[in-house]
Amino acid sequence: MNSHSQTIEELQKHLKTTPEGLSSIEAQNRLKEYGENRLKEAGKKSILAKFLEQFKDVMVLILLAAAAVSFFVALSEHDSAAFFEPLLILLIVVLNAVMGVVQENKAERSLEALMRLAAPHARVLRGGQEQVIDAAQLVPGDVIKLEAGDFVPADARLLTSSSLKSEESALTGESLPAEKDAAAILNTDAPLGDRINCVYSGCSIVYGTGTAIVTETGMNTQMGRIAGMLEGESEVQTPLQQKLAQLGRYMGALVLVICAAIFFMGLAGGMPVMEIFMTAVSLAVSAIPEGLPVIVTIVLSIGVERMAKQNAIVKKLPAVETLGSTSVICSDKTGTLTQNKMTLTQAYADGEDETEAINGENTPGVCRLLLYGALCSNGSLRFEEGREIHIGDPTETSILSAARKNGIYQEEIKAQYPRIGELPFDSDRKLMTTIHTIDGKTIAITKGAFDMLQERCVQGDLEKAAAVTRQMSSQALRVLAIACRTLDQIPEELTSEELEQNLTFLGLAGMIDPPREEAKQAVALCRQAGIRPIMITGDHVITASAIAEQLGILLEGQEAITGTELKALTEEAFHKKLENISVYARVAPEDKIRVIKAWQKKGRIVSMTGDGVNDAPALKAADIGCAMGITGTDTAKGAADMTLQDDNFATIVSAVREGRGIYNNIRKTVGFLLGTNIGEVLLVFSSMLLFKASPLLSMQLLWINLVTDSLPAIALGMEPVEDSVMNTKPRPKEEGIFAHGLGIQVILQGIMFGLLSLSAFWIGCSSSGGLKAGRTMAFLVLGYSQILHAYNMRSARSLLKTGIFTNKKLNLAALTSTLFMSCVLFIPPLAQIFGLTTLQPGMYGTGFTLALFPIAALELTKALGLTAR
């Protein structure tokens, strides 16, 4: 559609729409016709493809080859019993693959659900009423509203524009934002970069406001056409996964050397070639932790899903690892540390002696102030079931709400005093100006920070206003100044120099956004966890300091400084003062980045919150960028690693707690898997060395690996976060996963499993004189001890203190694994297939005693404080 070459009237006729937008019924009908406004996702792997991928691992392929060789040997010997082993190995491999697919699907579904939660939204007019909807529900003909910070949700033709600029480098390659003009009508062949009357999906609005008619959605957008030419993104492993994959390769090489040694020792000892070959291959498959990165992915995705339930939407898995190391949280004040329920409580009209409380019966001077403030606002109020819903900037909606209490209704004043021009707010000027026709005069109304406005005023008692501002700020009120100017004519170009000079001061509006009670508790928890909370805000330093003191961020002896004071500091001076500054007020975007980088130079992991388009650079610079889900712009959300659905500081702290818990769970899982795997290798190697016999057959090894590794390991990853996790300092970024004694503990535990199982093998062989009984004892002890060991790895605290039944998933996994082990041990036909035998009652007692030994040993080391933390 060449919407750029059509007039607005022609386009409206073509799309059968109006400036008030589509009706809800028509929008639903078009949604069925055009489909959702989404880019086509990269083709998902089928279940079959995922299943076949489970067989790509080299060790599994070797095992399948070994099973095939075993099958042909059985075929040549015409021995029907010999077919059981290759068939059983094949069954185990298939079961392992099925479990892998099930877990992969679960992790995939969890992450897809999170992506839906983080989906962008759009402000749309439906039947003349403004609504905020999921951008996927947009259809051609919808009328959308745009302002600085928004991502453009679909290709659209502008209806109106006020100083509108769009960042379109992703489409056009132009580094500078494109200036837009809704009134322009272009040639049909105008190139994309010259279509100044259109905006495009995936680009962002960096300045100004506008409205537009959606012309194309989904794959029909310009971005959709490009996406259609591209293949899906490749999967990226987290740093932890990469380290574990590398560890798996190193261990794999070591295990293969040991397995080769075992094979040659077996040959030298006169063992049947096929038996020792199958045992060596099975040991390699069981002992090499090739599944570690996959299990870590599953644990991370489960953790991310758990964080989502606490209103923290993490976009990428690596962010979870970084969260656990966070040592500094730089937070905005408004809405994050406070309730974001901005209420205009006091007002001061120029010329009066005192401020007035807003009560619905205010003086004419204050009512005029509220009228002008409401006219110079882009927010809006909506009422649903008796509730007043604020849409847009809380500062503006608080003015609208206070005006409404005094009988000044937004809908009426917009019609009575129409807006004919606008100079949008920006973070440098900290001002906004609109132009209106009021009582036959052209009036420019400017609102913004008093310290920026006072120097532009030529009329009004500014000394008195400055004193009132200080008084209000000391009460933690946010103060907004309002001024006006009568224009002889509207300037051709709306600039600050033309409009925001020679102003007449009207008065001040004082608003309060009380601190969140939970934020105060979260700040205390931060300090307990060794995390430094910092407030970075655009508010007045007095207001910011008052709130920071109430929350416990600004302690006695610490400083609060302004952006101006920060600029005056040299890098050396700032570096010296950094540790003592807890509040930064009236800061510019570049100041936020400077603060973040200063802490990073000290080796700290920094989290940063933000909601505006001006926060995007700081969100990207931080180790963890946290965007606001309610008030945050799409640009901020796009730059961030995490979105806070409730805009709450306490949610960040909860996410850090969860991040620490997830990392600890991964350490527990890694320790569990490696400890048991090392035990298997040592068992077989030492038995071959001492007894010239394999303590376990290939299918016995594989069965233990199948039933004791995957389910308990994943259940360990779902362990509830320990209460003590926030009692320690943040983990250094460079700290390895085997720090704090975990590496030594894993080796010692592996030796313990090897010795216990070897002892069981020796007892079984010597008590009955049979190799089969010895293998049955080794099978029993190794299998059951590994299942019970999952409980050891739950915590560095005693199992009695942790509570045996507090992880229901682990209880279910252990019960399932025990059932599978018991079926093979105690059902005679299955035992015979697996090469096991029935033991004497006393030997079962000995076996279960040995299997329980790791519990007793680890409880003793925990009591002595020798367990890795």
Short mmCIF file of C-alpha atoms in Angstrom, two decimals, residues 36-467:
data_model
loop_
_atom_site.label_atom_id
_atom_site.label_comp_id
_atom_site.label_asym_id
_atom_site.label_seq_id
_atom_site.Cartn_x
_atom_site.Cartn_y
_atom_site.Cartn_z
CA GLU A 36 -2.01 -11.25 14.71
CA ASN A 37 0.51 -8.44 14.35
CA ARG A 38 3.54 -10.67 14.87
CA LEU A 39 6.58 -11.54 12.84
CA LYS A 40 6.57 -15.14 11.74
CA GLU A 41 8.62 -17.13 14.20
CA ALA A 42 11.53 -19.22 13.03
CA GLY A 43 10.36 -22.71 12.23
CA LYS A 44 10.21 -24.74 15.42
CA LYS A 45 11.82 -28.13 15.56
CA SER A 46 9.36 -30.97 15.36
CA ILE A 47 9.19 -33.54 18.13
CA LEU A 48 10.87 -36.01 15.78
CA ALA A 49 13.73 -33.58 15.06
CA LYS A 50 14.24 -32.98 18.79
CA PHE A 51 14.16 -36.72 19.40
CA LEU A 52 16.76 -37.39 16.70
CA GLU A 53 18.97 -34.61 18.09
CA GLN A 54 19.30 -36.59 21.31
CA PHE A 55 21.33 -39.14 19.31
CA LYS A 56 23.85 -36.60 17.96
CA ASP A 57 26.17 -37.01 20.93
CA VAL A 58 29.30 -38.96 19.98
CA MET A 59 29.12 -41.20 23.07
CA VAL A 60 25.53 -42.18 22.38
CA LEU A 61 26.42 -43.00 18.77
CA ILE A 62 29.31 -45.17 20.00
CA LEU A 63 26.92 -46.90 22.37
CA LEU A 64 24.45 -47.56 19.55
CA ALA A 65 27.29 -48.93 17.43
CA ALA A 66 28.35 -51.17 20.31
CA ALA A 67 24.77 -52.39 20.69
CA ALA A 68 24.67 -53.14 16.98
CA VAL A 69 27.90 -55.14 17.23
CA SER A 70 26.47 -57.03 20.22
CA PHE A 71 23.29 -57.71 18.24
CA PHE A 72 25.20 -59.21 15.29
CA VAL A 73 27.34 -61.30 17.66
CA ALA A 74 24.15 -62.70 19.23
CA LEU A 75 22.75 -63.30 15.75
CA SER A 76 25.86 -65.22 14.65
CA GLU A 77 25.88 -67.34 17.82
CA HIS A 78 22.15 -68.15 17.52
CA ASP A 79 21.73 -67.37 21.23
CA SER A 80 18.33 -65.84 21.94
CA ALA A 81 19.33 -64.80 25.48
CA ALA A 82 22.20 -62.75 24.06
CA PHE A 83 19.67 -60.47 22.31
CA PHE A 84 18.49 -59.03 25.62
CA GLU A 85 21.57 -56.88 26.17
CA PRO A 86 21.56 -54.94 22.85
CA LEU A 87 17.76 -54.58 22.96
CA LEU A 88 17.89 -53.33 26.54
CA ILE A 89 20.67 -50.86 25.71
CA LEU A 90 18.57 -49.60 22.81
CA LEU A 91 15.55 -49.24 25.11
CA ILE A 92 17.57 -47.28 27.68
CA VAL A 93 18.96 -44.95 25.03
CA VAL A 94 15.44 -44.34 23.64
CA LEU A 95 14.06 -43.68 27.15
CA ASN A 96 16.89 -41.23 27.80
CA ALA A 97 16.09 -39.46 24.52
CA VAL A 98 12.36 -39.27 25.37
CA MET A 99 13.15 -37.72 28.77
CA GLY A 100 15.44 -35.21 27.06
CA VAL A 101 12.69 -34.18 24.62
CA VAL A 102 10.12 -33.85 27.42
CA GLN A 103 12.41 -31.58 29.46
CA GLU A 104 13.42 -29.52 26.41
CA ASN A 105 9.76 -28.95 25.52
CA LYS A 106 8.98 -27.90 29.09
CA ALA A 107 11.85 -25.39 29.14
CA GLU A 108 10.81 -24.07 25.70
CA ARG A 109 7.18 -23.59 26.76
CA SER A 110 8.27 -21.75 29.92
CA LEU A 111 10.41 -19.30 27.96
CA GLU A 112 7.69 -18.78 25.33
CA ALA A 113 5.23 -17.91 28.08
CA LEU A 114 7.67 -15.34 29.44
CA MET A 115 8.18 -13.77 26.02
CA ARG A 116 4.40 -13.34 25.75
CA LEU A 117 4.41 -11.57 29.13
CA ALA A 118 7.14 -9.20 27.90
CA ALA A 119 5.35 -8.47 24.59
CA PRO A 120 5.12 -4.78 23.61
CA HIS A 121 1.90 -2.82 24.04
CA ALA A 122 0.24 -0.09 22.00
CA ARG A 123 -1.99 2.89 22.82
CA VAL A 124 -4.92 2.63 20.45
CA LEU A 125 -8.24 4.40 19.89
CA ARG A 126 -11.17 2.01 19.72
CA GLY A 127 -14.50 3.75 19.23
CA GLY A 128 -12.92 7.03 20.33
CA GLN A 129 -11.75 5.56 23.65
CA GLU A 130 -8.01 5.25 24.34
CA GLN A 131 -6.93 1.74 25.31
CA VAL A 132 -3.63 0.02 26.01
CA ILE A 133 -3.57 -3.34 24.22
CA ASP A 134 -1.09 -6.04 23.27
CA ALA A 135 0.59 -4.85 20.06
CA ALA A 136 -0.17 -8.26 18.53
CA GLN A 137 -3.89 -7.30 18.49
CA LEU A 138 -3.40 -4.30 16.17
CA VAL A 139 -5.04 -4.43 12.74
CA PRO A 140 -4.96 -2.22 9.62
CA GLY A 141 -7.25 0.77 10.21
CA ASP A 142 -6.44 1.10 13.92
CA VAL A 143 -5.51 4.60 15.13
CA ILE A 144 -2.50 4.56 17.46
CA LYS A 145 -0.91 7.20 19.70
CA LEU A 146 2.86 7.67 19.74
CA GLU A 147 5.23 9.58 21.98
CA ALA A 148 8.95 9.68 22.81
CA GLY A 149 10.11 6.31 24.09
CA ASP A 150 7.57 4.17 22.21
CA PHE A 151 8.48 1.43 19.78
CA VAL A 152 6.34 1.78 16.68
CA PRO A 153 4.11 -1.33 16.85
CA ALA A 154 3.15 -1.53 13.14
CA ASP A 155 3.66 0.32 9.84
CA ALA A 156 1.45 3.40 9.96
CA ARG A 157 0.60 6.67 8.19
CA LEU A 158 0.73 9.73 10.43
CA LEU A 159 -2.51 11.61 11.11
CA THR A 160 -0.92 14.24 13.35
CA SER A 161 2.63 15.02 14.40
CA SER A 162 4.18 17.43 16.85
CA SER A 163 7.98 17.70 16.59
CA LEU A 164 7.95 13.97 15.90
CA LYS A 165 11.25 12.17 15.24
CA SER A 166 11.76 8.45 14.64
CA GLU A 167 14.93 6.36 14.92
CA GLU A 168 14.89 4.29 11.70
CA SER A 169 18.52 3.22 11.33
CA ALA A 170 17.51 -0.46 11.49
CA LEU A 171 15.56 0.02 8.25
CA THR A 172 17.27 2.87 6.40
CA GLY A 173 20.82 2.88 7.75
CA GLU A 174 20.51 6.60 8.59
CA SER A 175 22.26 7.32 11.89
CA LEU A 176 20.23 10.47 12.68
CA PRO A 177 16.55 10.29 13.70
CA ALA A 178 14.12 11.03 10.86
CA GLU A 179 11.93 14.12 11.29
CA LYS A 180 8.28 13.40 10.56
CA ASP A 181 5.51 15.53 9.05
CA ALA A 182 1.95 14.23 8.98
CA ALA A 183 0.85 16.88 6.46
CA ALA A 184 3.30 15.78 3.74
CA ILE A 185 2.08 13.94 0.63
CA LEU A 186 4.86 12.25 -1.32
CA ASN A 187 5.42 10.73 -4.74
CA THR A 188 4.53 7.07 -5.13
CA ASP A 189 8.17 6.15 -5.78
CA ALA A 190 9.56 7.99 -2.72
CA PRO A 191 12.24 5.81 -1.12
CA LEU A 192 11.72 4.45 2.39
CA GLY A 193 14.11 6.93 4.02
CA ASP A 194 12.19 9.90 2.54
CA ARG A 195 8.72 8.86 3.67
CA ILE A 196 8.42 11.51 6.34
CA ASN A 197 4.67 11.01 6.76
CA CYS A 198 4.99 7.35 7.81
CA VAL A 199 6.40 5.42 10.75
CA TYR A 200 7.54 1.81 10.66
CA SER A 201 7.28 -1.23 12.89
CA GLY A 202 10.33 -1.93 15.04
CA CYS A 203 11.59 1.66 14.92
CA SER A 204 11.34 3.94 17.94
CA ILE A 205 10.02 7.43 18.60
CA VAL A 206 12.79 9.53 20.09
CA TYR A 207 11.07 12.93 20.21
CA GLY A 208 7.63 14.48 20.07
CA THR A 209 4.13 13.04 19.82
CA GLY A 210 1.76 11.94 17.09
CA THR A 211 -1.16 9.79 16.02
CA ALA A 212 -1.22 7.41 13.06
CA ILE A 213 -3.39 4.95 11.13
CA VAL A 214 -2.02 1.41 10.99
CA THR A 215 -1.54 0.39 7.35
CA GLU A 216 0.36 -2.91 7.58
CA THR A 217 0.84 -5.50 10.32
CA GLY A 218 2.87 -8.65 10.94
CA MET A 219 4.87 -10.03 8.03
CA ASN A 220 3.43 -7.35 5.69
CA THR A 221 5.39 -4.59 7.47
CA GLN A 222 8.75 -3.42 6.19
CA MET A 223 10.42 -5.19 9.11
CA GLY A 224 8.39 -8.32 8.35
CA ARG A 225 9.64 -8.40 4.76
CA ILE A 226 13.23 -8.24 5.97
CA ALA A 227 12.53 -10.92 8.59
CA GLY A 228 11.17 -13.16 5.86
CA MET A 229 14.57 -13.11 4.19
CA LEU A 230 16.46 -14.04 7.34
CA GLU A 231 16.96 -17.38 8.98
CA GLY A 232 16.27 -17.88 12.68
CA GLU A 233 18.78 -16.76 15.24
CA SER A 234 21.25 -19.32 16.49
CA GLU A 235 20.95 -20.38 20.10
CA VAL A 236 23.52 -18.76 22.40
CA GLN A 237 24.80 -20.56 25.48
CA THR A 238 25.18 -18.71 28.76
CA PRO A 239 28.75 -18.21 30.09
CA LEU A 240 28.08 -20.88 32.72
CA GLN A 241 26.87 -23.34 30.09
CA GLN A 242 30.00 -22.68 28.03
CA LYS A 243 32.23 -23.35 31.05
CA LEU A 244 30.36 -26.55 31.85
CA ALA A 245 30.50 -27.70 28.23
CA GLN A 246 34.27 -27.13 28.35
CA LEU A 247 34.45 -29.04 31.63
CA GLY A 248 32.47 -31.86 30.00
CA ARG A 249 35.00 -32.03 27.16
CA TYR A 250 37.94 -32.17 29.56
CA MET A 251 36.27 -34.84 31.67
CA GLY A 252 35.27 -36.68 28.53
CA ALA A 253 38.88 -36.87 27.36
CA LEU A 254 39.99 -38.09 30.80
CA VAL A 255 37.21 -40.68 31.02
CA LEU A 256 37.96 -41.97 27.52
CA VAL A 257 41.61 -42.51 28.52
CA ILE A 258 40.48 -44.36 31.66
CA CYS A 259 37.97 -46.43 29.65
CA ALA A 260 40.69 -47.36 27.16
CA ALA A 261 42.88 -48.45 30.08
CA ILE A 262 39.99 -50.49 31.49
CA PHE A 263 39.45 -52.13 28.11
CA PHE A 264 43.09 -53.19 27.80
CA MET A 265 43.20 -54.35 31.43
CA GLY A 266 40.12 -56.48 30.74
CA LEU A 267 41.73 -57.98 27.68
CA ALA A 268 44.89 -58.73 29.64
CA GLY A 269 42.77 -60.32 32.38
CA GLY A 270 41.13 -62.66 29.90
CA MET A 271 37.66 -61.12 29.96
CA PRO A 272 35.44 -61.70 26.91
CA VAL A 273 36.17 -58.98 24.33
CA MET A 274 32.51 -58.08 23.81
CA GLU A 275 31.79 -57.82 27.52
CA ILE A 276 34.73 -55.56 28.33
CA PHE A 277 34.12 -53.46 25.20
CA MET A 278 30.46 -52.89 26.10
CA THR A 279 31.38 -52.11 29.72
CA ALA A 280 34.03 -49.56 28.69
CA VAL A 281 31.67 -47.84 26.25
CA SER A 282 28.78 -47.83 28.75
CA LEU A 283 31.04 -46.40 31.45
CA ALA A 284 32.14 -43.62 29.12
CA VAL A 285 28.51 -42.78 28.28
CA SER A 286 27.49 -42.84 31.95
CA ALA A 287 30.48 -40.93 33.31
CA ILE A 288 30.89 -38.12 30.76
CA PRO A 289 28.59 -35.26 31.89
CA GLU A 290 27.50 -34.35 28.38
CA GLY A 291 24.03 -33.49 29.68
CA LEU A 292 25.24 -30.80 32.09
CA PRO A 293 24.65 -27.77 29.78
CA VAL A 294 21.16 -29.09 28.96
CA ILE A 295 20.28 -29.60 32.62
CA VAL A 296 21.61 -26.10 33.40
CA THR A 297 19.31 -24.71 30.67
CA ILE A 298 16.37 -26.50 32.24
CA VAL A 299 17.26 -25.24 35.74
CA LEU A 300 17.71 -21.68 34.43
CA SER A 301 14.40 -21.74 32.56
CA ILE A 302 12.59 -23.13 35.62
CA GLY A 303 14.15 -20.35 37.69
CA VAL A 304 13.21 -17.70 35.14
CA GLU A 305 9.62 -18.97 35.20
CA ARG A 306 9.66 -18.75 38.99
CA MET A 307 10.95 -15.16 38.78
CA ALA A 308 8.14 -14.27 36.38
CA LYS A 309 5.62 -15.27 39.04
CA GLN A 310 7.27 -12.61 41.21
CA ASN A 311 6.82 -9.96 38.47
CA ALA A 312 10.40 -10.04 37.13
CA ILE A 313 10.50 -10.93 33.42
CA VAL A 314 14.03 -11.92 32.38
CA LYS A 315 14.67 -11.67 28.63
CA LYS A 316 17.81 -13.78 28.38
CA LEU A 317 19.15 -16.64 30.48
CA PRO A 318 22.66 -15.14 31.02
CA ALA A 319 21.01 -12.33 33.00
CA VAL A 320 20.05 -14.85 35.68
CA GLU A 321 23.71 -15.70 36.30
CA THR A 322 24.62 -12.01 36.56
CA LEU A 323 21.74 -11.28 38.93
CA GLY A 324 23.24 -13.47 41.62
CA SER A 325 26.42 -11.33 41.58
CA THR A 326 24.68 -7.93 41.75
CA SER A 327 26.45 -5.75 44.33
CA VAL A 328 25.07 -2.27 43.50
CA ILE A 329 21.46 -1.40 42.62
CA CYS A 330 20.99 2.06 41.11
CA SER A 331 17.29 2.80 41.28
CA ASP A 332 15.05 5.57 40.09
CA LYS A 333 12.80 6.97 42.80
CA THR A 334 9.39 7.55 41.27
CA GLY A 335 7.25 4.43 41.05
CA THR A 336 10.12 2.11 41.91
CA LEU A 337 10.94 3.15 45.45
CA THR A 338 7.63 4.97 45.81
CA GLN A 339 4.02 3.92 45.21
CA ASN A 340 3.65 5.72 41.87
CA LYS A 341 0.34 7.05 43.14
CA MET A 342 1.21 10.68 42.53
CA THR A 343 -1.32 12.91 44.24
CA LEU A 344 -1.38 16.69 43.98
CA THR A 345 -1.83 17.69 47.62
CA GLN A 346 -0.73 21.34 47.78
CA ALA A 347 -0.76 24.26 45.36
CA TYR A 348 0.58 27.81 45.49
CA ALA A 349 -0.80 30.62 43.32
CA ASP A 350 1.50 33.56 42.65
CA GLY A 351 0.73 36.50 44.91
CA GLU A 352 -0.78 34.44 47.73
CA ASP A 353 0.71 34.18 51.22
CA GLU A 354 0.41 30.43 51.75
CA THR A 355 -0.04 27.18 49.92
CA GLU A 356 -3.49 25.60 49.64
CA ALA A 357 -4.47 22.00 50.23
CA ILE A 358 -6.34 20.52 47.26
CA ASN A 359 -9.87 19.93 48.53
CA GLY A 360 -12.25 20.48 45.62
CA GLU A 361 -13.12 24.00 46.78
CA ASN A 362 -9.96 25.89 45.94
CA THR A 363 -9.51 29.62 45.29
CA PRO A 364 -9.77 31.08 41.76
CA GLY A 365 -5.97 31.51 41.61
CA VAL A 366 -5.35 27.81 42.28
CA CYS A 367 -8.18 26.76 39.95
CA ARG A 368 -6.58 28.82 37.16
CA LEU A 369 -3.26 27.13 37.92
CA LEU A 370 -4.92 23.70 37.69
CA LEU A 371 -6.70 24.67 34.44
CA TYR A 372 -3.46 25.74 32.76
CA GLY A 373 -1.61 22.70 34.13
CA ALA A 374 -4.32 20.37 32.78
CA LEU A 375 -4.20 21.99 29.35
CA CYS A 376 -0.40 21.49 29.26
CA SER A 377 -0.69 17.72 29.92
CA ASN A 378 -0.76 14.69 27.63
CA GLY A 379 -1.96 12.20 30.22
CA SER A 380 -5.57 11.12 30.49
CA LEU A 381 -8.02 9.72 33.03
CA ARG A 382 -10.40 6.84 32.48
CA PHE A 383 -13.05 5.47 34.78
CA GLU A 384 -13.83 1.77 35.06
CA GLU A 385 -16.20 0.37 37.68
CA GLY A 386 -15.82 3.51 39.76
CA ARG A 387 -12.00 3.37 39.67
CA GLU A 388 -9.96 6.30 38.36
CA ILE A 389 -7.38 4.88 35.95
CA HIS A 390 -4.42 7.09 35.10
CA ILE A 391 -2.92 6.77 31.62
CA GLY A 392 0.37 8.51 30.90
CA ASP A 393 2.80 10.45 33.07
CA PRO A 394 1.78 10.28 36.79
CA THR A 395 2.73 13.93 37.31
CA GLU A 396 0.32 15.02 34.59
CA THR A 397 -2.49 12.70 35.65
CA SER A 398 -2.22 14.01 39.24
CA ILE A 399 -2.88 17.54 37.86
CA LEU A 400 -5.84 16.24 35.85
CA SER A 401 -7.22 14.48 38.92
CA ALA A 402 -6.84 17.59 41.12
CA ALA A 403 -8.44 19.74 38.39
CA ARG A 404 -11.34 17.28 38.13
CA LYS A 405 -11.96 17.61 41.87
CA ASN A 406 -12.49 21.34 41.22
CA GLY A 407 -14.91 20.75 38.34
CA ILE A 408 -12.33 21.22 35.57
CA TYR A 409 -12.87 18.31 33.17
CA GLN A 410 -10.25 17.42 30.58
CA GLU A 411 -12.73 16.58 27.82
CA GLU A 412 -14.47 19.94 28.20
CA ILE A 413 -11.37 22.17 28.39
CA LYS A 414 -9.79 20.41 25.37
CA ALA A 415 -12.83 21.44 23.33
CA GLN A 416 -13.13 24.90 24.87
CA TYR A 417 -9.42 25.79 24.67
CA PRO A 418 -8.04 23.77 21.74
CA ARG A 419 -4.33 23.00 21.55
CA ILE A 420 -2.75 24.46 18.42
CA GLY A 421 0.91 23.69 19.05
CA GLU A 422 3.26 21.77 21.32
CA LEU A 423 6.94 21.74 22.30
CA PRO A 424 7.37 18.32 23.99
CA PHE A 425 9.20 17.72 27.23
CA ASP A 426 12.81 16.63 27.05
CA SER A 427 15.27 15.70 29.79
CA ASP A 428 17.68 18.54 29.00
CA ARG A 429 15.17 21.45 29.27
CA LYS A 430 12.98 19.69 31.84
CA LEU A 431 10.10 21.75 30.42
CA MET A 432 7.04 21.25 28.23
CA THR A 433 5.03 23.93 26.42
CA THR A 434 1.66 23.86 24.68
CA ILE A 435 -0.14 26.64 22.78
CA HIS A 436 -3.91 27.24 23.14
CA THR A 437 -6.59 29.67 22.17
CA ILE A 438 -7.99 31.01 25.47
CA ASP A 439 -10.65 33.72 25.49
CA GLY A 440 -9.60 34.85 22.02
CA LYS A 441 -5.90 35.07 22.89
CA THR A 442 -3.03 32.80 21.88
CA ILE A 443 -1.48 31.56 25.11
CA ALA A 444 1.69 29.47 25.51
CA ILE A 445 1.63 27.43 28.75
CA THR A 446 4.91 26.07 30.11
CA LYS A 447 5.26 23.61 32.96
CA GLY A 448 8.34 21.96 34.43
CA ALA A 449 11.02 22.16 37.09
CA PHE A 450 11.05 25.45 39.01
CA ASP A 451 14.82 25.85 38.84
CA MET A 452 14.63 25.65 35.02
CA LEU A 453 11.52 27.83 34.75
CA GLN A 454 12.38 30.70 37.10
CA GLU A 455 15.20 32.05 34.91
CA ARG A 456 12.74 32.30 32.01
CA CYS A 457 10.11 34.29 33.94
CA VAL A 458 9.92 38.10 33.87
CA GLN A 459 6.77 38.52 35.99
CA GLY A 460 5.84 37.05 39.38
CA ASP A 461 7.22 36.89 42.92
CA LEU A 462 10.02 34.44 42.21
CA GLU A 463 11.76 34.88 45.59
CA LYS A 464 8.59 33.86 47.40
CA ALA A 465 8.13 31.00 44.91
CA ALA A 466 11.68 29.78 45.58
CA ALA A 467 10.99 29.74 49.34
#
